[in-house]
């Protein structure tokens, strides 16, 4: 290598060295010098036990400091001997010349060691005949990266050249590199798509198991006899009306129209973190009764309450007409045989061999019970729990507030909304898979025939719902809200 010259070596305790160099006076003590060893990256140098070559300097001559090849960014090590003439060495860009050690420092590094990039220069061992381990007052040089703090020197050196630590081995050096940013995730963090996929897979597996179990039950003799005795249609009063009047079709459309928008705005109120705007009712107005301080709510909650008012008014008209025309007898259980017929109808539905449908004359037991729960239980619960959370609830009624805490209302309101979502999905599914054209004519044209008019009106109703969904954006609702109160950002 250019610029590298081997230095003379002296083995401690050896007097028969090669030709001696001339020296003005004998030294006080001989200085041991280790042989030159080429050190690989990350390797620690082993102790030298090789005898000095024949051309080494005599023991009475002071050893010359060997030339150390120094790379850019390396911290130079100190020499452990008296200052001596240093031959011209090759120095890399950015490397500082190695300072000479003090006169009273014990020799710890002898001979030249080539330092590789990133290698940790370990402790050099003394010769085998040395009476005591050598010491040095600074750590061996390591290649430092830009911005990396200088590592602390190891503790007491051992004969093998490794520093002692708590476990008896040299502690590993840390690179102190910054952690990568942009895309790093925790090891325990799950992907966002995993939960929906798992839930869907579990639902499909459970549905398949239920279908297989229901079909197995229907193959048993006692179950077949049970279904023959209870075909799924419970008895109803003799005076129950047949057919569906026109007003019931319009009520059906309005109920679907309002319930879809109410569910949408209710989810907005529950999930939005930064509303597009806020609304405050006028003092002693419809949305802020006398005695209440006008509350500042989001625009979504104002729209939700406004739609609730329209839905409740439509429901009151529905109940009045239902009682006046006798249509209530079609959706209210009037006999105890409703329960075995519900079980029979459930087995038939799950086994995918559905019961015979004739909703124009008579609903089956599961339909009767579902309509009864929706109209007379779920809807009142939604209204009662919604009023408790709304701006209509009286603030100064301490006894009423204690008897009906707001936490109860919230615990009821959201599950009721989930019920309405499930009812709508199952209802639409059965309408289309149990005779779509006939069922849609029952619901929208009040006719018991099979043609396309019911489907056409159903599609038009979906268009109207989609248009209303679009018009519920703040761009269109803010001017209406400003007429009923104060809108602010």
CSV table of C-alpha atoms in Angstrom, one decimal:
chain,number,residue,atom,x,y,z
A,1,UNK,CA,0.0,0.0,0.0
A,2,UNK,CA,1.2,3.5,-0.7
A,3,UNK,CA,2.7,5.3,2.3
A,4,UNK,CA,2.7,2.3,4.5
A,5,UNK,CA,6.1,1.2,6.0
A,6,UNK,CA,6.5,-1.7,8.4
A,7,UNK,CA,7.9,-0.6,11.8
A,8,UNK,CA,10.5,-2.5,13.7
A,9,UNK,CA,9.2,-4.9,16.4
A,10,UNK,CA,10.6,-5.9,19.7
A,11,UNK,CA,9.3,-8.8,21.7
A,12,UNK,CA,9.4,-8.3,25.4
A,13,UNK,CA,12.0,-10.4,27.2
A,14,UNK,CA,14.0,-11.2,24.0
A,15,UNK,CA,17.7,-10.2,23.8
A,16,UNK,CA,18.7,-12.0,20.6
A,17,UNK,CA,17.2,-9.5,18.2
A,18,UNK,CA,18.6,-8.7,14.7
A,19,UNK,CA,21.1,-6.0,13.9
A,20,UNK,CA,20.8,-3.1,16.3
A,21,UNK,CA,20.3,0.5,15.2
A,22,UNK,CA,22.6,3.1,16.5
A,23,UNK,CA,21.3,5.0,19.5
A,24,UNK,CA,22.8,7.8,21.5
A,25,UNK,CA,22.0,6.2,24.9
A,26,UNK,CA,20.2,3.1,26.1
A,27,UNK,CA,16.6,3.5,27.2
A,28,UNK,CA,15.4,3.3,30.7
A,29,UNK,CA,13.0,0.4,30.1
A,30,UNK,CA,12.3,-1.7,27.0
A,31,UNK,CA,9.1,-1.0,25.2
A,32,UNK,CA,7.2,-4.0,23.9
A,33,UNK,CA,5.8,-3.7,20.4
A,34,UNK,CA,3.1,-6.0,19.0
A,35,UNK,CA,3.4,-7.3,15.4
A,36,UNK,CA,1.4,-5.7,12.6
A,37,UNK,CA,-1.9,-7.3,12.0
A,38,UNK,CA,-4.5,-6.5,9.4
A,39,UNK,CA,-7.9,-6.1,11.2
A,40,UNK,CA,-11.2,-6.8,9.5
A,41,UNK,CA,-14.4,-4.8,10.0
A,42,UNK,CA,-16.0,-5.6,13.4
A,43,UNK,CA,-13.2,-8.0,14.5
A,44,UNK,CA,-11.2,-7.6,17.7
A,45,UNK,CA,-7.4,-8.1,17.4
A,46,UNK,CA,-5.9,-11.1,19.1
A,47,UNK,CA,-2.9,-11.1,21.4
A,48,UNK,CA,0.4,-11.3,19.7
A,49,UNK,CA,2.8,-14.2,20.7
A,50,UNK,CA,4.9,-14.2,17.5
A,51,UNK,CA,8.7,-13.8,18.0
A,52,UNK,CA,10.3,-10.7,16.6
A,53,UNK,CA,11.7,-10.9,13.1
A,54,UNK,CA,15.4,-11.0,12.6
A,55,UNK,CA,15.5,-7.5,11.3
A,56,UNK,CA,14.0,-6.0,14.4
A,57,UNK,CA,15.6,-3.2,16.4
A,58,UNK,CA,17.7,-4.0,19.5
A,59,UNK,CA,16.3,-3.7,22.9
A,60,UNK,CA,18.4,-0.6,23.8
A,61,UNK,CA,16.9,1.5,21.0
A,62,UNK,CA,13.7,3.5,21.4
A,63,UNK,CA,10.9,2.1,19.2
A,64,UNK,CA,9.7,4.3,16.3
A,65,UNK,CA,6.0,5.1,16.2
A,66,UNK,CA,4.5,3.0,13.4
A,67,UNK,CA,2.5,4.6,10.6
A,68,UNK,CA,-1.2,4.2,11.0
A,69,UNK,CA,-3.4,4.4,7.9
A,70,UNK,CA,-6.2,6.8,8.8
A,71,UNK,CA,-9.6,7.1,7.1
A,72,UNK,CA,-12.0,10.0,6.9
A,73,UNK,CA,-14.0,10.6,10.0
A,74,UNK,CA,-11.9,8.3,12.3
A,75,UNK,CA,-10.8,9.4,15.7
A,76,UNK,CA,-7.0,9.0,16.0
A,77,UNK,CA,-5.7,7.0,18.9
A,78,UNK,CA,-2.9,8.1,21.2
A,79,UNK,CA,0.5,6.5,21.3
A,80,UNK,CA,1.6,4.9,24.4
A,81,UNK,CA,5.4,5.6,24.1
A,82,UNK,CA,7.8,8.4,24.1
A,83,UNK,CA,7.6,10.8,21.1
A,84,UNK,CA,9.8,9.4,18.4
A,85,UNK,CA,10.5,10.3,14.8
A,86,UNK,CA,7.4,9.4,12.8
A,87,UNK,CA,7.8,8.6,9.1
A,88,UNK,CA,5.7,10.3,6.6
A,89,UNK,CA,2.3,8.5,6.5
A,90,UNK,CA,-0.7,8.7,4.3
A,91,UNK,CA,-3.5,10.7,5.8
A,92,UNK,CA,-7.1,10.7,4.5
A,93,UNK,CA,-9.2,13.8,4.0
A,94,UNK,CA,-10.6,15.1,7.3
A,95,UNK,CA,-8.4,13.0,9.6
A,96,UNK,CA,-6.4,14.7,12.3
A,97,UNK,CA,-2.8,13.7,13.0
A,98,UNK,CA,-2.4,11.3,15.9
A,99,UNK,CA,-1.0,13.1,19.0
A,100,UNK,CA,1.8,11.6,21.0
A,101,UNK,CA,1.1,10.2,24.4
A,102,UNK,CA,2.6,11.4,27.6
A,103,UNK,CA,5.9,10.1,29.0
A,104,UNK,CA,4.4,8.4,32.0
A,105,UNK,CA,1.7,6.5,30.1
A,106,UNK,CA,2.1,2.7,30.0
A,107,UNK,CA,2.4,1.3,26.5
A,108,UNK,CA,-0.8,-0.3,25.4
A,109,UNK,CA,-0.7,-0.2,21.6
A,110,UNK,CA,2.3,-1.4,19.7
A,111,UNK,CA,2.7,-1.9,16.1
A,112,UNK,CA,0.5,-0.6,13.3
A,113,UNK,CA,-3.1,-1.8,12.9
A,114,UNK,CA,-5.0,-1.0,9.8
A,115,UNK,CA,-8.5,0.2,10.7
A,116,UNK,CA,-11.3,-0.8,8.3
A,117,UNK,CA,-14.5,1.3,7.8
A,118,UNK,CA,-16.9,0.8,10.7
A,119,UNK,CA,-14.5,-1.6,12.6
A,120,UNK,CA,-14.2,-1.2,16.4
A,121,UNK,CA,-10.6,-1.0,17.4
A,122,UNK,CA,-10.4,-3.3,20.4
A,123,UNK,CA,-7.8,-3.5,23.2
A,124,UNK,CA,-4.4,-4.8,22.1
A,125,UNK,CA,-2.9,-7.5,24.3
A,126,UNK,CA,0.6,-7.4,25.6
A,127,UNK,CA,3.2,-10.0,24.9
A,128,UNK,CA,3.0,-13.3,26.6
A,129,UNK,CA,6.0,-12.5,28.8
A,130,UNK,CA,4.6,-9.2,30.1
A,131,UNK,CA,4.3,-9.2,33.9
A,132,UNK,CA,1.2,-7.1,34.0
A,133,UNK,CA,-1.6,-6.1,31.6
A,134,UNK,CA,-1.0,-2.9,29.7
A,135,UNK,CA,-3.3,0.1,30.2
A,136,UNK,CA,-4.2,2.9,28.0
A,137,UNK,CA,-5.8,6.2,28.8
A,138,UNK,CA,-8.2,6.5,25.8
A,139,UNK,CA,-10.5,4.2,23.8
A,140,UNK,CA,-9.4,2.8,20.5
A,141,UNK,CA,-10.7,4.8,17.5
A,142,UNK,CA,-14.0,4.0,15.9
A,143,UNK,CA,-15.4,5.3,12.7
A,144,UNK,CA,-18.0,7.8,13.6
A,145,UNK,CA,-21.0,8.6,11.3
A,146,UNK,CA,-22.2,12.2,10.8
A,147,UNK,CA,-24.3,13.2,13.8
A,148,UNK,CA,-23.4,10.1,15.9
A,149,UNK,CA,-22.1,10.8,19.4
A,150,UNK,CA,-18.6,9.5,20.2
A,151,UNK,CA,-19.0,6.1,22.1
A,152,UNK,CA,-17.6,5.9,25.6
A,153,UNK,CA,-14.4,3.9,26.1
A,154,UNK,CA,-14.8,0.4,27.5
A,155,UNK,CA,-13.8,-0.4,31.1
A,156,UNK,CA,-10.8,-2.4,32.3
A,157,UNK,CA,-9.1,-4.3,29.4
A,158,UNK,CA,-8.5,-8.0,29.8
A,159,UNK,CA,-5.7,-10.2,28.4
A,160,UNK,CA,-7.9,-11.3,25.5
A,161,UNK,CA,-8.4,-7.7,24.5
A,162,UNK,CA,-12.2,-7.5,25.4
A,163,UNK,CA,-13.6,-5.1,27.9
A,164,UNK,CA,-15.4,-6.5,30.9
A,165,UNK,CA,-19.0,-5.8,31.4
A,166,UNK,CA,-21.8,-7.1,33.7
A,167,UNK,CA,-22.1,-10.3,31.6
A,168,UNK,CA,-18.5,-10.8,31.1
A,169,UNK,CA,-18.5,-9.7,27.4
A,170,UNK,CA,-17.9,-6.4,25.6
A,171,UNK,CA,-21.1,-4.3,25.4
A,172,UNK,CA,-22.3,-3.8,21.9
A,173,UNK,CA,-22.0,-0.3,20.5
A,174,UNK,CA,-25.2,1.5,19.4
A,175,UNK,CA,-25.4,3.3,16.1
A,176,UNK,CA,-27.9,5.7,17.5
A,177,UNK,CA,-29.5,6.0,14.1
A,178,UNK,CA,-32.9,7.7,13.9
A,179,UNK,CA,-35.9,5.5,13.4
A,180,UNK,CA,-37.3,5.5,9.9
A,181,UNK,CA,-40.3,7.7,9.4
A,182,UNK,CA,-43.2,7.7,7.0
A,183,UNK,CA,-44.9,4.3,6.8
A,184,UNK,CA,-43.5,2.7,10.0
A,185,UNK,CA,-46.2,1.0,12.0
A,186,UNK,CA,-46.3,-0.8,15.3
A,187,UNK,CA,-45.8,-4.5,15.3
A,188,UNK,CA,-49.1,-5.2,17.0
A,189,UNK,CA,-51.2,-2.8,14.9
A,190,UNK,CA,-53.8,-4.5,12.7
A,191,UNK,CA,-54.8,-3.4,9.2
A,192,UNK,CA,-58.0,-1.5,8.9
A,193,UNK,CA,-59.5,-4.0,6.4
A,194,UNK,CA,-59.0,-7.0,8.7
A,195,UNK,CA,-61.9,-6.5,11.0
A,196,UNK,CA,-64.6,-6.1,8.3
A,197,UNK,CA,-63.3,-9.1,6.5
A,198,UNK,CA,-63.3,-11.2,9.6
A,199,UNK,CA,-66.8,-10.2,10.6
A,200,UNK,CA,-68.1,-10.9,7.1
A,201,UNK,CA,-66.4,-14.3,7.1
A,202,UNK,CA,-67.9,-15.2,10.5
A,203,UNK,CA,-71.4,-14.1,9.4
A,204,UNK,CA,-71.2,-16.2,6.3
A,205,UNK,CA,-70.0,-19.2,8.2
A,206,UNK,CA,-72.8,-18.9,10.8
A,207,UNK,CA,-75.4,-18.4,8.0
A,208,UNK,CA,-74.2,-21.6,6.3
A,209,UNK,CA,-74.3,-23.6,9.6
A,210,UNK,CA,-77.8,-22.3,10.3
A,211,UNK,CA,-79.0,-23.3,6.8
A,212,UNK,CA,-77.5,-26.8,7.1
A,213,UNK,CA,-79.0,-27.2,10.6
A,214,UNK,CA,-82.5,-26.1,9.5
A,215,UNK,CA,-82.5,-28.5,6.5
A,216,UNK,CA,-81.4,-31.3,8.8
A,217,UNK,CA,-84.2,-30.5,11.2
A,218,UNK,CA,-86.7,-30.5,8.4
A,219,UNK,CA,-85.6,-34.0,7.4
A,220,UNK,CA,-86.8,-35.4,10.9
A,221,UNK,CA,-90.3,-36.8,11.2
A,222,UNK,CA,-91.4,-34.9,14.3
A,223,UNK,CA,-90.3,-31.5,12.8
A,224,UNK,CA,-92.2,-32.3,9.6
A,225,UNK,CA,-95.3,-33.1,11.6
A,226,UNK,CA,-94.9,-29.8,13.6
A,227,UNK,CA,-94.6,-27.7,10.4
A,228,UNK,CA,-97.7,-29.5,9.0
A,229,UNK,CA,-99.7,-28.6,12.1
A,230,UNK,CA,-98.4,-25.0,12.2
A,231,UNK,CA,-97.8,-23.7,8.7
A,232,UNK,CA,-96.5,-20.4,10.0
A,233,UNK,CA,-99.7,-18.3,9.7
A,234,UNK,CA,-101.3,-17.5,13.0
A,235,UNK,CA,-105.0,-17.0,13.3
A,236,UNK,CA,-106.5,-13.5,13.1
A,237,UNK,CA,-109.9,-12.0,13.9
A,238,UNK,CA,-112.8,-12.8,11.5
A,239,UNK,CA,-113.4,-9.1,10.7
A,240,UNK,CA,-109.8,-8.5,9.6
A,241,UNK,CA,-109.8,-6.5,6.3
A,242,UNK,CA,-108.4,-8.0,3.1
A,243,UNK,CA,-106.1,-6.0,0.9
A,244,UNK,CA,-104.1,-2.8,1.4
A,245,UNK,CA,-105.7,0.7,0.9
A,246,UNK,CA,-104.1,3.5,-1.1
A,247,UNK,CA,-103.3,5.6,2.0
A,248,UNK,CA,-101.2,2.7,3.4
A,249,UNK,CA,-99.1,2.8,0.2
A,250,UNK,CA,-98.4,6.5,0.6
A,251,UNK,CA,-97.6,6.0,4.3
A,252,UNK,CA,-95.2,3.2,3.4
A,253,UNK,CA,-93.3,5.5,1.0
A,254,UNK,CA,-93.2,8.4,3.6
A,255,UNK,CA,-92.0,6.1,6.3
A,256,UNK,CA,-89.2,4.8,4.2
A,257,UNK,CA,-88.3,8.3,3.0
A,258,UNK,CA,-88.0,9.8,6.5
A,259,UNK,CA,-86.4,6.8,8.2
A,260,UNK,CA,-83.5,6.6,5.7
A,261,UNK,CA,-82.7,10.3,6.2
A,262,UNK,CA,-83.1,10.1,9.9
A,263,UNK,CA,-80.6,7.2,10.1
A,264,UNK,CA,-78.2,9.1,7.9
A,265,UNK,CA,-78.3,12.3,10.0
A,266,UNK,CA,-78.2,10.3,13.2
A,267,UNK,CA,-75.0,8.7,12.2
A,268,UNK,CA,-73.6,12.1,11.2
A,269,UNK,CA,-74.4,13.4,14.7
A,270,UNK,CA,-72.7,10.4,16.3
A,271,UNK,CA,-69.5,10.3,14.2
A,272,UNK,CA,-68.7,13.8,13.0
A,273,UNK,CA,-65.8,15.5,14.9
A,274,UNK,CA,-65.8,18.9,13.3
A,275,UNK,CA,-69.4,19.9,12.2
A,276,UNK,CA,-69.7,22.2,9.2
A,277,UNK,CA,-71.6,24.7,11.3
A,278,UNK,CA,-73.6,25.2,14.5
A,279,UNK,CA,-77.2,26.3,15.1
A,280,UNK,CA,-78.7,28.0,18.1
A,281,UNK,CA,-82.5,28.1,18.6
A,282,UNK,CA,-84.4,31.3,19.2
A,283,UNK,CA,-85.4,32.1,22.8
A,284,UNK,CA,-88.7,30.5,23.7
A,285,UNK,CA,-89.2,29.0,20.3
A,286,UNK,CA,-90.4,25.6,19.1
A,287,UNK,CA,-86.9,24.0,19.5
A,288,UNK,CA,-86.2,25.7,22.8
A,289,UNK,CA,-89.3,25.7,25.1
A,290,UNK,CA,-89.9,28.3,27.7
A,291,UNK,CA,-87.5,28.0,30.6
A,292,UNK,CA,-84.7,26.5,28.6
A,293,UNK,CA,-81.5,28.3,27.7
A,294,UNK,CA,-81.1,28.0,23.9
A,295,UNK,CA,-78.6,25.3,23.2
A,296,UNK,CA,-75.9,25.5,20.5
A,297,UNK,CA,-76.0,22.3,18.5
A,298,UNK,CA,-74.5,21.1,15.2
A,299,UNK,CA,-76.4,21.6,11.9
A,300,UNK,CA,-76.6,17.8,11.6
A,301,UNK,CA,-78.5,17.6,14.9
A,302,UNK,CA,-80.8,20.4,13.9
A,303,UNK,CA,-81.6,18.6,10.7
A,304,UNK,CA,-82.0,15.3,12.6
A,305,UNK,CA,-84.5,16.8,14.9
A,306,UNK,CA,-86.4,18.5,12.1
A,307,UNK,CA,-86.8,15.2,10.3
A,308,UNK,CA,-87.9,13.6,13.5
A,309,UNK,CA,-90.7,16.0,13.8
A,310,UNK,CA,-92.0,15.1,10.2
A,311,UNK,CA,-91.6,11.4,10.9
A,312,UNK,CA,-93.5,11.6,14.1
A,313,UNK,CA,-96.3,13.5,12.5
A,314,UNK,CA,-96.5,11.0,9.7
A,315,UNK,CA,-96.5,8.2,12.3
A,316,UNK,CA,-99.4,9.8,14.2
A,317,UNK,CA,-101.5,9.9,10.9
A,318,UNK,CA,-100.6,6.3,10.3
A,319,UNK,CA,-101.7,5.1,13.8
A,320,UNK,CA,-105.0,7.0,13.5
A,321,UNK,CA,-105.8,5.5,10.1
A,322,UNK,CA,-104.7,2.1,11.2
A,323,UNK,CA,-107.1,2.1,14.1
A,324,UNK,CA,-110.0,3.7,12.1
A,325,UNK,CA,-109.9,1.2,9.2
A,326,UNK,CA,-109.2,-2.0,11.2
A,327,UNK,CA,-105.9,-2.6,9.5
A,328,UNK,CA,-104.4,-2.9,13.0
A,329,UNK,CA,-105.8,-6.5,13.2
A,330,UNK,CA,-103.3,-7.5,10.4
A,331,UNK,CA,-100.2,-6.5,12.4
A,332,UNK,CA,-101.3,-7.1,16.0
A,333,UNK,CA,-101.1,-10.6,17.5
A,334,UNK,CA,-104.5,-11.7,18.8
A,335,UNK,CA,-103.9,-15.4,19.6
A,336,UNK,CA,-101.3,-17.5,21.4
A,337,UNK,CA,-100.7,-19.6,18.4
A,338,UNK,CA,-98.5,-16.8,17.1
A,339,UNK,CA,-95.5,-18.4,18.9
A,340,UNK,CA,-95.5,-21.9,17.5
A,341,UNK,CA,-96.2,-20.4,14.0
A,342,UNK,CA,-93.3,-18.1,14.5
A,343,UNK,CA,-91.0,-21.0,15.1
A,344,UNK,CA,-92.4,-22.9,12.1
A,345,UNK,CA,-92.0,-19.9,9.9
A,346,UNK,CA,-88.4,-19.3,11.2
A,347,UNK,CA,-87.4,-22.9,10.4
A,348,UNK,CA,-88.9,-22.6,6.9
A,349,UNK,CA,-87.1,-19.3,6.2
A,350,UNK,CA,-83.7,-20.5,7.4
A,351,UNK,CA,-83.9,-23.7,5.5
A,352,UNK,CA,-84.5,-21.6,2.3
A,353,UNK,CA,-87.8,-23.3,1.7
A,354,UNK,CA,-89.9,-20.3,2.5
A,355,UNK,CA,-93.5,-20.4,3.6
A,356,UNK,CA,-96.3,-19.7,1.2
A,357,UNK,CA,-96.8,-15.9,1.0
A,358,UNK,CA,-100.1,-14.1,0.5
A,359,UNK,CA,-99.6,-10.7,2.1
A,360,UNK,CA,-102.7,-9.4,0.4
A,361,UNK,CA,-104.9,-11.5,2.7
A,362,UNK,CA,-102.8,-12.6,5.7
A,363,UNK,CA,-99.2,-12.1,6.9
A,364,UNK,CA,-97.3,-15.0,8.4
A,365,UNK,CA,-96.5,-15.1,12.1
A,366,UNK,CA,-93.0,-13.7,11.8
A,367,UNK,CA,-94.3,-10.8,9.7
A,368,UNK,CA,-97.1,-10.0,12.2
A,369,UNK,CA,-94.7,-9.9,15.1
A,370,UNK,CA,-92.0,-7.9,13.3
A,371,UNK,CA,-94.5,-5.2,12.2
A,372,UNK,CA,-96.0,-5.1,15.7
A,373,UNK,CA,-92.6,-4.6,17.3
A,374,UNK,CA,-91.6,-1.9,14.7
A,375,UNK,CA,-94.8,0.2,15.0
A,376,UNK,CA,-95.7,-0.2,18.7
A,377,UNK,CA,-92.4,-0.8,20.4
A,378,UNK,CA,-89.3,0.4,18.4
A,379,UNK,CA,-90.9,3.6,17.2
A,380,UNK,CA,-92.1,4.8,20.6
A,381,UNK,CA,-88.6,3.9,22.1
A,382,UNK,CA,-86.9,6.0,19.4
A,383,UNK,CA,-89.2,8.9,20.2
A,384,UNK,CA,-88.8,8.8,24.0
A,385,UNK,CA,-85.1,8.4,23.9
A,386,UNK,CA,-84.7,11.0,21.2
A,387,UNK,CA,-86.6,13.7,23.2
A,388,UNK,CA,-84.3,13.1,26.2
A,389,UNK,CA,-81.2,13.9,24.1
A,390,UNK,CA,-82.8,16.8,22.1
A,391,UNK,CA,-83.2,20.5,22.8
A,392,UNK,CA,-86.8,20.0,23.9
A,393,UNK,CA,-86.0,18.3,27.2
A,394,UNK,CA,-86.6,20.7,30.2
A,395,UNK,CA,-83.4,21.7,31.9
A,396,UNK,CA,-84.8,22.7,35.3
A,397,UNK,CA,-86.8,19.6,36.0
A,398,UNK,CA,-84.4,18.1,38.5
A,399,UNK,CA,-86.6,15.2,39.6
A,400,UNK,CA,-87.4,14.2,36.0
A,401,UNK,CA,-83.8,14.3,35.1
A,402,UNK,CA,-82.9,12.1,38.0
A,403,UNK,CA,-85.6,9.6,37.2
A,404,UNK,CA,-84.6,9.5,33.5
A,405,UNK,CA,-80.9,10.0,33.1
A,406,UNK,CA,-79.5,11.0,29.8
A,407,UNK,CA,-77.2,7.9,29.8
A,408,UNK,CA,-80.3,5.7,29.7
A,409,UNK,CA,-81.6,7.5,26.6
A,410,UNK,CA,-78.3,7.1,24.8
A,411,UNK,CA,-78.1,3.4,25.7
A,412,UNK,CA,-81.6,3.0,24.1
A,413,UNK,CA,-81.4,5.3,21.1
A,414,UNK,CA,-78.5,3.8,19.2
A,415,UNK,CA,-79.6,0.1,19.5
A,416,UNK,CA,-83.1,1.1,18.3
A,417,UNK,CA,-81.5,2.7,15.2
A,418,UNK,CA,-79.6,-0.6,14.6
A,419,UNK,CA,-82.9,-2.4,14.8
A,420,UNK,CA,-84.4,-0.1,12.1
A,421,UNK,CA,-81.4,-0.7,9.8
A,422,UNK,CA,-81.7,-4.5,10.2
A,423,UNK,CA,-85.5,-4.4,9.7
A,424,UNK,CA,-85.1,-2.3,6.5
A,425,UNK,CA,-82.5,-4.6,5.0
A,426,UNK,CA,-84.3,-7.9,5.8
A,427,UNK,CA,-87.7,-6.3,4.6
A,428,UNK,CA,-86.3,-5.3,1.2
A,429,UNK,CA,-84.5,-8.6,0.8
A,430,UNK,CA,-87.7,-10.6,1.4
A,431,UNK,CA,-89.8,-8.3,-0.8
A,432,UNK,CA,-87.5,-9.0,-3.8
A,433,UNK,CA,-87.0,-12.7,-3.2
A,434,UNK,CA,-90.6,-13.7,-2.4
A,435,UNK,CA,-92.3,-12.3,-5.5
A,436,UNK,CA,-90.9,-8.8,-6.2
A,437,UNK,CA,-93.5,-7.6,-8.8
A,438,UNK,CA,-96.5,-8.8,-6.8
A,439,UNK,CA,-95.2,-7.5,-3.4
A,440,UNK,CA,-94.3,-4.1,-4.9
A,441,UNK,CA,-97.8,-3.7,-6.4
A,442,UNK,CA,-99.3,-4.5,-2.9
A,443,UNK,CA,-97.1,-1.8,-1.4
A,444,UNK,CA,-97.2,1.0,-4.0
A,445,UNK,CA,-100.3,0.6,-6.2
A,446,UNK,CA,-102.7,-1.2,-3.8
A,447,UNK,CA,-103.4,-3.9,-6.4
A,448,UNK,CA,-103.1,-7.7,-6.2
A,449,UNK,CA,-101.7,-8.3,-9.7
A,450,UNK,CA,-98.3,-8.9,-11.3
A,451,UNK,CA,-97.1,-6.1,-13.5
A,452,UNK,CA,-94.3,-3.5,-13.7
A,453,UNK,CA,-96.1,-0.5,-12.2
A,454,UNK,CA,-95.1,-1.3,-8.6
A,455,UNK,CA,-91.5,-1.6,-9.6
A,456,UNK,CA,-91.6,1.7,-11.6
A,457,UNK,CA,-93.0,3.6,-8.6
A,458,UNK,CA,-90.5,1.9,-6.3
A,459,UNK,CA,-87.6,3.2,-8.5
A,460,UNK,CA,-89.1,6.7,-8.6
A,461,UNK,CA,-89.3,6.6,-4.8
A,462,UNK,CA,-85.6,5.7,-4.7
A,463,UNK,CA,-84.8,8.7,-6.9
A,464,UNK,CA,-86.7,11.0,-4.5
A,465,UNK,CA,-84.8,9.6,-1.6
A,466,UNK,CA,-81.5,10.1,-3.4
A,467,UNK,CA,-82.4,13.7,-4.2
A,468,UNK,CA,-83.3,14.4,-0.6
A,469,UNK,CA,-80.0,12.8,0.5
A,470,UNK,CA,-78.2,15.3,-1.8
A,471,UNK,CA,-80.2,18.3,-0.5
A,472,UNK,CA,-79.3,17.5,3.1
A,473,UNK,CA,-75.8,19.0,2.5
A,474,UNK,CA,-75.0,22.2,4.5
A,475,UNK,CA,-75.0,24.2,1.3
A,476,UNK,CA,-78.8,23.7,1.1
A,477,UNK,CA,-79.8,23.3,4.8
A,478,UNK,CA,-78.0,26.4,6.1
A,479,UNK,CA,-80.4,29.0,4.7
A,480,UNK,CA,-83.4,27.0,6.1
A,481,UNK,CA,-81.7,26.7,9.5
A,482,UNK,CA,-80.9,30.5,9.5
A,483,UNK,CA,-84.7,31.2,9.4
A,484,UNK,CA,-85.3,29.1,12.4
A,485,UNK,CA,-82.3,30.2,14.6
A,486,UNK,CA,-78.8,31.5,14.5
A,487,UNK,CA,-76.2,29.7,12.4
A,488,UNK,CA,-72.5,30.1,13.3
A,489,UNK,CA,-69.2,28.5,12.4
